[in-house]
Amino acid sequence: MRRTRLGQALLVVAGLINVLPGAGAVSPGSMRPAYGVDITGETTEVLLRHRAVLLALVGVLAIVSAFRPVLRPAAITGNAISMGAFLLLVLSTPALSPQVVRVAQVDAAALLVLAAAAVLLRPAARSGSTSGWRRSRTRCCSPPGSGTGPAAVGAR
């Protein structure tokens, strides 16, 4: 139980790191100090605001998935791809502003937090058994006479 709560808390933290830049969608002026860029025209502003919305969406999914386990694989994967892609872009681009490098450092830390959450929240594997889905599918959906269907299970 404690492990789950810690994993949920870490997932919320990782989600919040992506939600916070979402403020740029409603307040584009907040992006200048955060990224060290001048917004030169409406096209750039719209693109950056859209980026802010997408980051917030990915972050909200992570936060919601902390309490809805069925969403966790998609949330963790989406957040990891988002942060990892940004880190790869930063690493492959020379001469970035110090603010963008700082954002990349925050994303790197968030990626570690996300990984820790994923480890803490992964389903416990039962030794020597397959997943419940495979086990139930084998029992209910095996061809007649295969020895693994409902009739065979009841006959044992």
mmCIF file with all atom_site columns, C-alpha atoms in Angstrom:
data_model
loop_
_atom_site.group_PDB
_atom_site.id
_atom_site.type_symbol
_atom_site.label_atom_id
_atom_site.label_alt_id
_atom_site.label_comp_id
_atom_site.label_asym_id
_atom_site.label_entity_id
_atom_site.label_seq_id
_atom_site.pdbx_PDB_ins_code
_atom_site.Cartn_x
_atom_site.Cartn_y
_atom_site.Cartn_z
_atom_site.occupancy
_atom_site.B_iso_or_equiv
_atom_site.pdbx_formal_charge
_atom_site.auth_seq_id
_atom_site.auth_comp_id
_atom_site.auth_asym_id
_atom_site.auth_atom_id
_atom_site.pdbx_PDB_model_num
ATOM 1   C CA . MET A 1 1   ? 0.000   0.000   0.000   1.00 0.00 ? 1   MET A CA 1
ATOM 2   C CA . ARG A 1 2   ? 2.824   2.405   0.875   1.00 0.00 ? 2   ARG A CA 1
ATOM 3   C CA . ARG A 1 3   ? 4.604   1.535   -2.364  1.00 0.00 ? 3   ARG A CA 1
ATOM 4   C CA . THR A 1 4   ? 1.445   2.324   -4.342  1.00 0.00 ? 4   THR A CA 1
ATOM 5   C CA . ARG A 1 5   ? 0.944   5.677   -2.603  1.00 0.00 ? 5   ARG A CA 1
ATOM 6   C CA . LEU A 1 6   ? 4.536   6.692   -3.276  1.00 0.00 ? 6   LEU A CA 1
ATOM 7   C CA . GLY A 1 7   ? 4.188   5.640   -6.918  1.00 0.00 ? 7   GLY A CA 1
ATOM 8   C CA . GLN A 1 8   ? 0.974   7.644   -7.225  1.00 0.00 ? 8   GLN A CA 1
ATOM 9   C CA . ALA A 1 9   ? 2.632   10.693  -5.675  1.00 0.00 ? 9   ALA A CA 1
ATOM 10  C CA . LEU A 1 10  ? 5.558   10.450  -8.087  1.00 0.00 ? 10  LEU A CA 1
ATOM 11  C CA . LEU A 1 11  ? 3.181   10.119  -11.024 1.00 0.00 ? 11  LEU A CA 1
ATOM 12  C CA . VAL A 1 12  ? 1.368   13.263  -9.875  1.00 0.00 ? 12  VAL A CA 1
ATOM 13  C CA . VAL A 1 13  ? 4.697   15.123  -9.574  1.00 0.00 ? 13  VAL A CA 1
ATOM 14  C CA . ALA A 1 14  ? 5.718   14.063  -13.101 1.00 0.00 ? 14  ALA A CA 1
ATOM 15  C CA . GLY A 1 15  ? 2.301   15.141  -14.353 1.00 0.00 ? 15  GLY A CA 1
ATOM 16  C CA . LEU A 1 16  ? 2.512   18.524  -12.648 1.00 0.00 ? 16  LEU A CA 1
ATOM 17  C CA . ILE A 1 17  ? 5.872   19.174  -14.294 1.00 0.00 ? 17  ILE A CA 1
ATOM 18  C CA . ASN A 1 18  ? 4.091   18.871  -17.648 1.00 0.00 ? 18  ASN A CA 1
ATOM 19  C CA . VAL A 1 19  ? 0.963   20.762  -16.549 1.00 0.00 ? 19  VAL A CA 1
ATOM 20  C CA . LEU A 1 20  ? 2.804   23.874  -15.333 1.00 0.00 ? 20  LEU A CA 1
ATOM 21  C CA . PRO A 1 21  ? 3.924   25.010  -18.803 1.00 0.00 ? 21  PRO A CA 1
ATOM 22  C CA . GLY A 1 22  ? 0.245   24.850  -19.771 1.00 0.00 ? 22  GLY A CA 1
ATOM 23  C CA . ALA A 1 23  ? -0.079  28.309  -18.272 1.00 0.00 ? 23  ALA A CA 1
ATOM 24  C CA . GLY A 1 24  ? 1.564   29.538  -21.459 1.00 0.00 ? 24  GLY A CA 1
ATOM 25  C CA . ALA A 1 25  ? -1.616  28.687  -23.336 1.00 0.00 ? 25  ALA A CA 1
ATOM 26  C CA . VAL A 1 26  ? -3.517  31.426  -21.530 1.00 0.00 ? 26  VAL A CA 1
ATOM 27  C CA . SER A 1 27  ? -0.574  33.699  -20.732 1.00 0.00 ? 27  SER A CA 1
ATOM 28  C CA . PRO A 1 28  ? 1.920   33.668  -23.609 1.00 0.00 ? 28  PRO A CA 1
ATOM 29  C CA . GLY A 1 29  ? 4.030   36.268  -21.840 1.00 0.00 ? 29  GLY A CA 1
ATOM 30  C CA . SER A 1 30  ? 5.004   33.646  -19.262 1.00 0.00 ? 30  SER A CA 1
ATOM 31  C CA . MET A 1 31  ? 6.885   31.695  -21.939 1.00 0.00 ? 31  MET A CA 1
ATOM 32  C CA . ARG A 1 32  ? 9.538   34.341  -22.509 1.00 0.00 ? 32  ARG A CA 1
ATOM 33  C CA . PRO A 1 33  ? 11.248  34.008  -19.114 1.00 0.00 ? 33  PRO A CA 1
ATOM 34  C CA . ALA A 1 34  ? 10.704  30.232  -19.043 1.00 0.00 ? 34  ALA A CA 1
ATOM 35  C CA . TYR A 1 35  ? 12.303  29.522  -22.429 1.00 0.00 ? 35  TYR A CA 1
ATOM 36  C CA . GLY A 1 36  ? 14.331  32.655  -23.056 1.00 0.00 ? 36  GLY A CA 1
ATOM 37  C CA . VAL A 1 37  ? 12.697  33.295  -26.410 1.00 0.00 ? 37  VAL A CA 1
ATOM 38  C CA . ASP A 1 38  ? 11.050  36.336  -27.877 1.00 0.00 ? 38  ASP A CA 1
ATOM 39  C CA . ILE A 1 39  ? 7.665   35.641  -29.340 1.00 0.00 ? 39  ILE A CA 1
ATOM 40  C CA . THR A 1 40  ? 8.006   37.362  -32.684 1.00 0.00 ? 40  THR A CA 1
ATOM 41  C CA . GLY A 1 41  ? 4.616   37.299  -34.274 1.00 0.00 ? 41  GLY A CA 1
ATOM 42  C CA . GLU A 1 42  ? 1.284   35.621  -34.007 1.00 0.00 ? 42  GLU A CA 1
ATOM 43  C CA . THR A 1 43  ? 2.404   32.414  -35.743 1.00 0.00 ? 43  THR A CA 1
ATOM 44  C CA . THR A 1 44  ? 5.111   31.717  -33.173 1.00 0.00 ? 44  THR A CA 1
ATOM 45  C CA . GLU A 1 45  ? 2.720   32.600  -30.359 1.00 0.00 ? 45  GLU A CA 1
ATOM 46  C CA . VAL A 1 46  ? 0.067   30.182  -31.631 1.00 0.00 ? 46  VAL A CA 1
ATOM 47  C CA . LEU A 1 47  ? 2.620   27.377  -31.999 1.00 0.00 ? 47  LEU A CA 1
ATOM 48  C CA . LEU A 1 48  ? 3.979   27.902  -28.488 1.00 0.00 ? 48  LEU A CA 1
ATOM 49  C CA . ARG A 1 49  ? 0.481   28.129  -27.021 1.00 0.00 ? 49  ARG A CA 1
ATOM 50  C CA . HIS A 1 50  ? -0.458  24.893  -28.759 1.00 0.00 ? 50  HIS A CA 1
ATOM 51  C CA . ARG A 1 51  ? 2.678   23.263  -27.332 1.00 0.00 ? 51  ARG A CA 1
ATOM 52  C CA . ALA A 1 52  ? 1.594   24.425  -23.887 1.00 0.00 ? 52  ALA A CA 1
ATOM 53  C CA . VAL A 1 53  ? -1.835  22.833  -24.325 1.00 0.00 ? 53  VAL A CA 1
ATOM 54  C CA . LEU A 1 54  ? -0.307  19.512  -25.428 1.00 0.00 ? 54  LEU A CA 1
ATOM 55  C CA . LEU A 1 55  ? 2.080   19.473  -22.471 1.00 0.00 ? 55  LEU A CA 1
ATOM 56  C CA . ALA A 1 56  ? -0.785  20.171  -20.103 1.00 0.00 ? 56  ALA A CA 1
ATOM 57  C CA . LEU A 1 57  ? -2.847  17.399  -21.680 1.00 0.00 ? 57  LEU A CA 1
ATOM 58  C CA . VAL A 1 58  ? -0.048  14.863  -21.250 1.00 0.00 ? 58  VAL A CA 1
ATOM 59  C CA . GLY A 1 59  ? 0.433   16.032  -17.661 1.00 0.00 ? 59  GLY A CA 1
ATOM 60  C CA . VAL A 1 60  ? -3.259  15.805  -16.798 1.00 0.00 ? 60  VAL A CA 1
ATOM 61  C CA . LEU A 1 61  ? -3.329  12.260  -18.161 1.00 0.00 ? 61  LEU A CA 1
ATOM 62  C CA . ALA A 1 62  ? -0.453  11.343  -15.828 1.00 0.00 ? 62  ALA A CA 1
ATOM 63  C CA . ILE A 1 63  ? -2.208  12.885  -12.831 1.00 0.00 ? 63  ILE A CA 1
ATOM 64  C CA . VAL A 1 64  ? -5.508  11.147  -13.574 1.00 0.00 ? 64  VAL A CA 1
ATOM 65  C CA . SER A 1 65  ? -3.717  7.839   -14.166 1.00 0.00 ? 65  SER A CA 1
ATOM 66  C CA . ALA A 1 66  ? -2.304  7.991   -10.648 1.00 0.00 ? 66  ALA A CA 1
ATOM 67  C CA . PHE A 1 67  ? -5.841  7.165   -9.513  1.00 0.00 ? 67  PHE A CA 1
ATOM 68  C CA . ARG A 1 68  ? -7.030  5.198   -12.573 1.00 0.00 ? 68  ARG A CA 1
ATOM 69  C CA . PRO A 1 69  ? -4.640  2.269   -13.038 1.00 0.00 ? 69  PRO A CA 1
ATOM 70  C CA . VAL A 1 70  ? -6.075  1.335   -16.437 1.00 0.00 ? 70  VAL A CA 1
ATOM 71  C CA . LEU A 1 71  ? -4.713  4.637   -17.844 1.00 0.00 ? 71  LEU A CA 1
ATOM 72  C CA . ARG A 1 72  ? -1.187  4.213   -16.472 1.00 0.00 ? 72  ARG A CA 1
ATOM 73  C CA . PRO A 1 73  ? 0.470   2.460   -19.424 1.00 0.00 ? 73  PRO A CA 1
ATOM 74  C CA . ALA A 1 74  ? -0.709  5.155   -21.844 1.00 0.00 ? 74  ALA A CA 1
ATOM 75  C CA . ALA A 1 75  ? 0.089   7.987   -19.431 1.00 0.00 ? 75  ALA A CA 1
ATOM 76  C CA . ILE A 1 76  ? 3.565   6.772   -18.556 1.00 0.00 ? 76  ILE A CA 1
ATOM 77  C CA . THR A 1 77  ? 4.390   6.001   -22.185 1.00 0.00 ? 77  THR A CA 1
ATOM 78  C CA . GLY A 1 78  ? 3.067   9.346   -23.424 1.00 0.00 ? 78  GLY A CA 1
ATOM 79  C CA . ASN A 1 79  ? 4.905   11.326  -20.769 1.00 0.00 ? 79  ASN A CA 1
ATOM 80  C CA . ALA A 1 80  ? 8.142   9.408   -21.331 1.00 0.00 ? 80  ALA A CA 1
ATOM 81  C CA . ILE A 1 81  ? 7.977   9.940   -25.097 1.00 0.00 ? 81  ILE A CA 1
ATOM 82  C CA . SER A 1 82  ? 7.218   13.642  -24.655 1.00 0.00 ? 82  SER A CA 1
ATOM 83  C CA . MET A 1 83  ? 10.078  14.269  -22.239 1.00 0.00 ? 83  MET A CA 1
ATOM 84  C CA . GLY A 1 84  ? 12.497  11.950  -23.989 1.00 0.00 ? 84  GLY A CA 1
ATOM 85  C CA . ALA A 1 85  ? 11.850  13.532  -27.382 1.00 0.00 ? 85  ALA A CA 1
ATOM 86  C CA . PHE A 1 86  ? 12.489  16.987  -25.951 1.00 0.00 ? 86  PHE A CA 1
ATOM 87  C CA . LEU A 1 87  ? 15.739  15.801  -24.380 1.00 0.00 ? 87  LEU A CA 1
ATOM 88  C CA . LEU A 1 88  ? 16.896  14.271  -27.671 1.00 0.00 ? 88  LEU A CA 1
ATOM 89  C CA . LEU A 1 89  ? 16.082  17.485  -29.520 1.00 0.00 ? 89  LEU A CA 1
ATOM 90  C CA . VAL A 1 90  ? 18.017  19.531  -26.958 1.00 0.00 ? 90  VAL A CA 1
ATOM 91  C CA . LEU A 1 91  ? 21.005  17.192  -27.096 1.00 0.00 ? 91  LEU A CA 1
ATOM 92  C CA . SER A 1 92  ? 21.078  17.374  -30.886 1.00 0.00 ? 92  SER A CA 1
ATOM 93  C CA . THR A 1 93  ? 20.793  21.160  -31.074 1.00 0.00 ? 93  THR A CA 1
ATOM 94  C CA . PRO A 1 94  ? 23.844  23.332  -30.393 1.00 0.00 ? 94  PRO A CA 1
ATOM 95  C CA . ALA A 1 95  ? 23.770  26.797  -28.848 1.00 0.00 ? 95  ALA A CA 1
ATOM 96  C CA . LEU A 1 96  ? 20.473  26.778  -26.988 1.00 0.00 ? 96  LEU A CA 1
ATOM 97  C CA . SER A 1 97  ? 19.495  29.417  -24.473 1.00 0.00 ? 97  SER A CA 1
ATOM 98  C CA . PRO A 1 98  ? 20.339  28.693  -20.833 1.00 0.00 ? 98  PRO A CA 1
ATOM 99  C CA . GLN A 1 99  ? 16.604  28.694  -20.082 1.00 0.00 ? 99  GLN A CA 1
ATOM 100 C CA . VAL A 1 100 ? 15.945  25.879  -22.558 1.00 0.00 ? 100 VAL A CA 1
ATOM 101 C CA . VAL A 1 101 ? 18.854  23.908  -21.085 1.00 0.00 ? 101 VAL A CA 1
ATOM 102 C CA . ARG A 1 102 ? 17.279  24.420  -17.639 1.00 0.00 ? 102 ARG A CA 1
ATOM 103 C CA . VAL A 1 103 ? 13.933  23.151  -18.950 1.00 0.00 ? 103 VAL A CA 1
ATOM 104 C CA . ALA A 1 104 ? 15.745  20.093  -20.334 1.00 0.00 ? 104 ALA A CA 1
ATOM 105 C CA . GLN A 1 105 ? 17.327  19.465  -16.928 1.00 0.00 ? 105 GLN A CA 1
ATOM 106 C CA . VAL A 1 106 ? 13.893  19.621  -15.309 1.00 0.00 ? 106 VAL A CA 1
ATOM 107 C CA . ASP A 1 107 ? 12.562  17.187  -17.923 1.00 0.00 ? 107 ASP A CA 1
ATOM 108 C CA . ALA A 1 108 ? 15.473  14.823  -17.266 1.00 0.00 ? 108 ALA A CA 1
ATOM 109 C CA . ALA A 1 109 ? 14.664  14.861  -13.553 1.00 0.00 ? 109 ALA A CA 1
ATOM 110 C CA . ALA A 1 110 ? 10.966  14.394  -14.331 1.00 0.00 ? 110 ALA A CA 1
ATOM 111 C CA . LEU A 1 111 ? 11.808  11.418  -16.521 1.00 0.00 ? 111 LEU A CA 1
ATOM 112 C CA . LEU A 1 112 ? 13.593  9.820   -13.558 1.00 0.00 ? 112 LEU A CA 1
ATOM 113 C CA . VAL A 1 113 ? 10.577  10.545  -11.338 1.00 0.00 ? 113 VAL A CA 1
ATOM 114 C CA . LEU A 1 114 ? 8.312   8.995   -13.968 1.00 0.00 ? 114 LEU A CA 1
ATOM 115 C CA . ALA A 1 115 ? 10.526  5.904   -14.190 1.00 0.00 ? 115 ALA A CA 1
ATOM 116 C CA . ALA A 1 116 ? 10.443  5.494   -10.408 1.00 0.00 ? 116 ALA A CA 1
ATOM 117 C CA . ALA A 1 117 ? 6.647   5.806   -10.464 1.00 0.00 ? 117 ALA A CA 1
ATOM 118 C CA . ALA A 1 118 ? 6.438   3.177   -13.204 1.00 0.00 ? 118 ALA A CA 1
ATOM 119 C CA . VAL A 1 119 ? 8.569   0.757   -11.195 1.00 0.00 ? 119 VAL A CA 1
ATOM 120 C CA . LEU A 1 120 ? 6.587   1.320   -8.008  1.00 0.00 ? 120 LEU A CA 1
ATOM 121 C CA . LEU A 1 121 ? 3.216   1.002   -9.737  1.00 0.00 ? 121 LEU A CA 1
ATOM 122 C CA . ARG A 1 122 ? 3.908   -1.962  -11.995 1.00 0.00 ? 122 ARG A CA 1
ATOM 123 C CA . PRO A 1 123 ? 1.653   -4.916  -11.281 1.00 0.00 ? 123 PRO A CA 1
ATOM 124 C CA . ALA A 1 124 ? 3.218   -7.536  -9.064  1.00 0.00 ? 124 ALA A CA 1
ATOM 125 C CA . ALA A 1 125 ? 4.105   -10.621 -11.082 1.00 0.00 ? 125 ALA A CA 1
ATOM 126 C CA . ARG A 1 126 ? 3.002   -13.937 -9.662  1.00 0.00 ? 126 ARG A CA 1
ATOM 127 C CA . SER A 1 127 ? 5.817   -16.437 -9.784  1.00 0.00 ? 127 SER A CA 1
ATOM 128 C CA . GLY A 1 128 ? 5.202   -19.333 -12.116 1.00 0.00 ? 128 GLY A CA 1
ATOM 129 C CA . SER A 1 129 ? 1.930   -18.065 -13.558 1.00 0.00 ? 129 SER A CA 1
ATOM 130 C CA . THR A 1 130 ? 0.878   -16.189 -16.631 1.00 0.00 ? 130 THR A CA 1
ATOM 131 C CA . SER A 1 131 ? -1.154  -13.032 -16.524 1.00 0.00 ? 131 SER A CA 1
ATOM 132 C CA . GLY A 1 132 ? -4.771  -13.297 -15.481 1.00 0.00 ? 132 GLY A CA 1
ATOM 133 C CA . TRP A 1 133 ? -5.912  -12.280 -18.966 1.00 0.00 ? 133 TRP A CA 1
ATOM 134 C CA . ARG A 1 134 ? -4.042  -15.078 -20.673 1.00 0.00 ? 134 ARG A CA 1
ATOM 135 C CA . ARG A 1 135 ? -5.120  -17.622 -18.097 1.00 0.00 ? 135 ARG A CA 1
ATOM 136 C CA . SER A 1 136 ? -8.813  -16.728 -18.382 1.00 0.00 ? 136 SER A CA 1
ATOM 137 C CA . ARG A 1 137 ? -8.644  -16.533 -22.174 1.00 0.00 ? 137 ARG A CA 1
ATOM 138 C CA . THR A 1 138 ? -7.079  -19.988 -22.349 1.00 0.00 ? 138 THR A CA 1
ATOM 139 C CA . ARG A 1 139 ? -9.768  -21.491 -20.145 1.00 0.00 ? 139 ARG A CA 1
ATOM 140 C CA . CYS A 1 140 ? -12.762 -19.917 -21.833 1.00 0.00 ? 140 CYS A CA 1
ATOM 141 C CA . CYS A 1 141 ? -11.686 -19.797 -25.432 1.00 0.00 ? 141 CYS A CA 1
ATOM 142 C CA . SER A 1 142 ? -9.718  -22.966 -26.131 1.00 0.00 ? 142 SER A CA 1
ATOM 143 C CA . PRO A 1 143 ? -10.964 -25.284 -28.863 1.00 0.00 ? 143 PRO A CA 1
ATOM 144 C CA . PRO A 1 144 ? -12.956 -28.318 -27.753 1.00 0.00 ? 144 PRO A CA 1
ATOM 145 C CA . GLY A 1 145 ? -10.819 -31.302 -26.908 1.00 0.00 ? 145 GLY A CA 1
ATOM 146 C CA . SER A 1 146 ? -7.681  -29.259 -26.230 1.00 0.00 ? 146 SER A CA 1
ATOM 147 C CA . GLY A 1 147 ? -7.694  -30.131 -22.561 1.00 0.00 ? 147 GLY A CA 1
ATOM 148 C CA . THR A 1 148 ? -7.693  -26.518 -21.380 1.00 0.00 ? 148 THR A CA 1
ATOM 149 C CA . GLY A 1 149 ? -11.290 -25.358 -21.912 1.00 0.00 ? 149 GLY A CA 1
ATOM 150 C CA . PRO A 1 150 ? -14.052 -25.082 -19.260 1.00 0.00 ? 150 PRO A CA 1
ATOM 151 C CA . ALA A 1 151 ? -15.006 -28.756 -19.576 1.00 0.00 ? 151 ALA A CA 1
ATOM 152 C CA . ALA A 1 152 ? -11.429 -29.866 -18.989 1.00 0.00 ? 152 ALA A CA 1
ATOM 153 C CA . VAL A 1 153 ? -10.998 -27.533 -16.037 1.00 0.00 ? 153 VAL A CA 1
ATOM 154 C CA . GLY A 1 154 ? -14.213 -28.800 -14.426 1.00 0.00 ? 154 GLY A CA 1
ATOM 155 C CA . ALA A 1 155 ? -13.207 -32.412 -15.048 1.00 0.00 ? 155 ALA A CA 1
ATOM 156 C CA . ARG A 1 156 ? -9.930  -32.095 -13.140 1.00 0.00 ? 156 ARG A CA 1
#
